[in-house]
């Protein structure tokens, strides 16, 4: 048989797997086996010479079990180690053919499967979810043309402009090398030393110290591609593009005190939230948005559109919403899917191309390189979560963990023995052709002059913040820079941020024990960008979590009516009481307690409702835990509702002033600073409606000046 004939036969032949299927293997799937398929008789005792004697080397089952266990871990990601993933699908609203030929952006009736992994950047795999950090938001689109990865963050800019500085910024922000402290935190000397020595970080630092870095939920975060990419249409016309994800639930955050407490009480807060939402059918949704610029507009801006430390303000370059992603399926196995998924900004499809953004250019090297180590070799694309739905035909062969059984003798190109199979595809056949861009210049290690404005957009961001957001940023500086030991670095932070805004610099100085700046400075920018403030986001009570405080003797009709209305509106309710078990109402009816004060805390809820019922509230007012619950929720600016006798708990708490505002008037319904009270009420519909309005606000920041009276 000649070689060509052998190839053909091999391809046409039945594969080994197919052949195996025809053997009828009698096998009981419930039985424990070794990795060779052998039934195991016992897995609780190793094979020994005598029941008190030494273990024998002959025990192949013991050795296989332990060896596999010893090798269960793979290297964690050098950044973004802690993550959580989910499956879903994406659908474009209308054909984007005018802008890009990417097939998954053409047909609104088509659903493209996706896998998303959310992450923190700095902490190790076992660190807490709610730390102050950037969140990764990486999406793999399994398109018919191959995988497309949109590897995004929840902050639209980056610390540095050139990828060559990535190891420096990561080394600076990771725990310090001598003692590996602190975990998952930027609040230490090496990071701030890097910041004050690298002024291009200024804009990103403003975002990192804002509420964006402590999101309420992965479901309530924006995503940003950060780098500038290109869309290419069928006519070969290119446009610059920046990608955005906009969550339909709006962009919401925790408060810092809450984030810190959650890190102890529920370090899995964000992953649990995502898992529970998907599990209960409340599928998170995000709209995909694009900012588009014609090639001719490249130099129309006061900043360089290739500079990843700059946003394209949405008020100037609007975000066009082009489709929606729905996450509707949790993973079956965390390791196989979330841990082994491998993203790469270089996974693109025809119609999506790169720009010369120097951060992006460097990223295009790093992601493939890192997977080779992390996933143990060049065949990680064969792991099911990474496998494209488009078939793979190429001449790459062998290597560790190869799954494919390649057939035939040709694994080179060109070849005549197999008629040059597999052949390159022309552009018209869907072959990826890089955008033809004219590039000329000297070979230099230099930064473009157009990248050198470090402060204007940091000021723009500061100008865009609401009063509460500004206060949070100052508090964040106080914590972060207050944790720095080196006095010189603290002073340099004040001096650096004096270039952003001198009021900010003065406020930082006051809190960290540094000198206020000598001369007020600022970048001179007076403009703002309302789109970057969370104050202007969507407000929606759906999927929020309400804690209902009650004890024996609660008012059953009142509590159940409120609970039913909240639930009917997609709000989750949990009854909290001193003890777990069953509560009996004043009229003898029963309800099950969800959590007690030991197993939960106000930090795990978006709002609190104190149900009426004399006996129940009489117990609540003498419990430190319930008083603390209410005080803390008030301090964290959450909606609070109290009905009938329930108002007495507020009267006994640190916010009695607010409670009295309602009670004094004896009015049916009073809302004061996001605290909704009602007295002498049987029908709870007006209360429920008003309470839901308060919940949808997410936080009631204007009570800030009152929070000082709350000891929680
Ligand atoms: Fe990454 N980044 N990055 N990054 N990145 C990684 O790849 C890197 C950057 C982002 O859930 C690593 O597989 C360089 C910007 C996400 O698996 C690594 C630079 C943005 C994830 C890497 C950047 C990101 C990563 C580590 C240039 C927002 C997690 C593990 C300075 C657009 C993906 C891995 C997941 C992960 C390199 C900057 C997003 C080492 C060199 C900007 C969401 O390859």
Short mmCIF file of C-alpha atoms and ligand atoms in Angstrom, two decimals, residues 76-81 83 116-121 134-138 150-155 157-158 160 162-167 169 224-227 229 308 338-339 341-345 358-360 362-371 374, ligand 1:
data_model
loop_
_atom_site.label_atom_id
_atom_site.label_comp_id
_atom_site.label_asym_id
_atom_site.label_seq_id
_atom_site.Cartn_x
_atom_site.Cartn_y
_atom_site.Cartn_z
CA UNK A 76 -2.61 29.11 40.43
CA UNK A 77 -2.83 32.02 38.02
CA UNK A 78 -0.06 34.54 38.75
CA UNK A 79 -2.80 37.19 38.78
CA UNK A 80 -6.59 36.63 38.86
CA UNK A 81 -6.05 33.41 40.87
CA UNK A 83 -12.27 33.32 40.23
CA UNK A 116 -17.54 33.80 31.90
CA UNK A 117 -14.98 33.85 34.69
CA UNK A 118 -15.06 36.68 37.23
CA UNK A 119 -12.02 37.15 39.45
CA UNK A 120 -10.05 39.30 41.83
CA UNK A 121 -6.52 40.16 40.71
CA UNK A 134 -9.99 45.18 40.33
CA UNK A 135 -12.37 42.42 39.21
CA UNK A 136 -11.64 40.38 36.10
CA UNK A 137 -14.57 39.80 33.74
CA UNK A 138 -13.37 37.36 31.09
CA UNK A 150 -13.10 39.25 25.59
CA UNK A 151 -10.74 39.38 28.56
CA UNK A 152 -12.01 42.40 30.46
CA UNK A 153 -11.88 44.06 33.88
CA UNK A 154 -14.51 46.00 35.84
CA UNK A 155 -12.35 49.15 35.65
CA UNK A 157 -8.25 51.80 32.56
CA UNK A 158 -5.04 50.16 33.72
CA UNK A 160 0.49 51.17 33.36
CA UNK A 162 3.33 49.44 28.54
CA UNK A 163 3.14 45.69 29.27
CA UNK A 164 6.85 45.57 30.05
CA UNK A 165 5.97 47.11 33.43
CA UNK A 166 3.40 44.42 34.26
CA UNK A 167 5.77 42.25 36.33
CA UNK A 169 3.21 46.50 39.14
CA UNK A 224 -14.44 47.01 30.09
CA UNK A 225 -12.12 45.62 27.43
CA UNK A 226 -9.71 48.44 28.47
CA UNK A 227 -7.52 48.10 25.37
CA UNK A 229 -9.25 46.94 19.40
CA UNK A 308 -4.84 52.26 28.20
CA UNK A 338 -13.47 27.49 36.16
CA UNK A 339 -9.91 26.57 37.05
CA UNK A 341 -10.47 27.71 31.48
CA UNK A 342 -7.76 29.57 29.58
CA UNK A 343 -8.42 33.04 28.20
CA UNK A 344 -6.30 34.98 25.74
CA UNK A 345 -6.98 38.41 24.19
CA UNK A 358 1.41 48.83 23.87
CA UNK A 359 -0.37 47.14 26.77
CA UNK A 360 -2.45 45.04 24.40
CA UNK A 362 2.28 42.74 25.42
CA UNK A 363 -0.84 40.93 26.57
CA UNK A 364 -0.89 39.11 23.25
CA UNK A 365 2.34 37.42 24.30
CA UNK A 366 1.62 36.74 27.94
CA UNK A 367 -1.61 34.76 28.01
CA UNK A 368 -0.54 31.87 25.81
CA UNK A 369 2.78 31.72 27.62
CA UNK A 370 1.15 31.53 31.04
CA UNK A 371 -1.23 28.71 30.03
CA UNK A 374 -0.37 26.53 34.27
FE1 LIG B 1 -4.29 40.11 32.30
N1 LIG B 1 -3.31 38.40 32.65
N2 LIG B 1 -2.55 41.02 31.85
N3 LIG B 1 -5.24 41.91 32.11
N4 LIG B 1 -6.02 39.28 32.80
C1 LIG B 1 -3.86 37.25 33.09
O1 LIG B 1 -3.45 35.13 32.22
C2 LIG B 1 -1.40 40.37 31.55
C3 LIG B 1 -4.67 43.10 31.78
C4 LIG B 1 -7.25 39.84 32.76
O2 LIG B 1 -10.24 34.49 34.41
C5 LIG B 1 -2.92 36.09 33.08
O3 LIG B 1 -4.51 33.14 32.27
C6 LIG B 1 -0.43 41.30 31.03
C7 LIG B 1 -5.66 44.07 31.45
C8 LIG B 1 -8.24 38.92 33.26
O4 LIG B 1 -8.61 33.27 33.61
C9 LIG B 1 -1.63 36.69 32.48
C10 LIG B 1 -1.04 42.52 31.03
C11 LIG B 1 -6.86 43.43 31.61
C12 LIG B 1 -7.54 37.77 33.59
C13 LIG B 1 -2.04 38.14 32.27
C14 LIG B 1 -2.36 42.34 31.57
C15 LIG B 1 -6.57 42.09 32.02
C16 LIG B 1 -6.16 38.02 33.28
C17 LIG B 1 -2.79 35.36 34.38
C18 LIG B 1 -0.46 43.80 30.50
C19 LIG B 1 -8.26 44.01 31.42
C20 LIG B 1 -8.10 36.50 34.19
C21 LIG B 1 -3.53 34.06 34.21
C22 LIG B 1 0.00 44.71 31.49
C23 LIG B 1 -8.60 44.26 30.05
C24 LIG B 1 -8.57 35.55 33.14
C25 LIG B 1 -3.91 34.03 32.81
C26 LIG B 1 -9.19 34.33 33.77
C27 LIG B 1 -5.15 37.08 33.46
C28 LIG B 1 -1.19 39.02 31.74
C29 LIG B 1 -3.25 43.39 31.82
C30 LIG B 1 -7.62 41.14 32.29
C31 LIG B 1 -0.38 36.51 33.28
C32 LIG B 1 0.98 40.98 30.59
C33 LIG B 1 -5.42 45.51 30.98
C34 LIG B 1 -9.74 39.17 33.40
O5 LIG B 1 -1.30 36.11 31.27
#
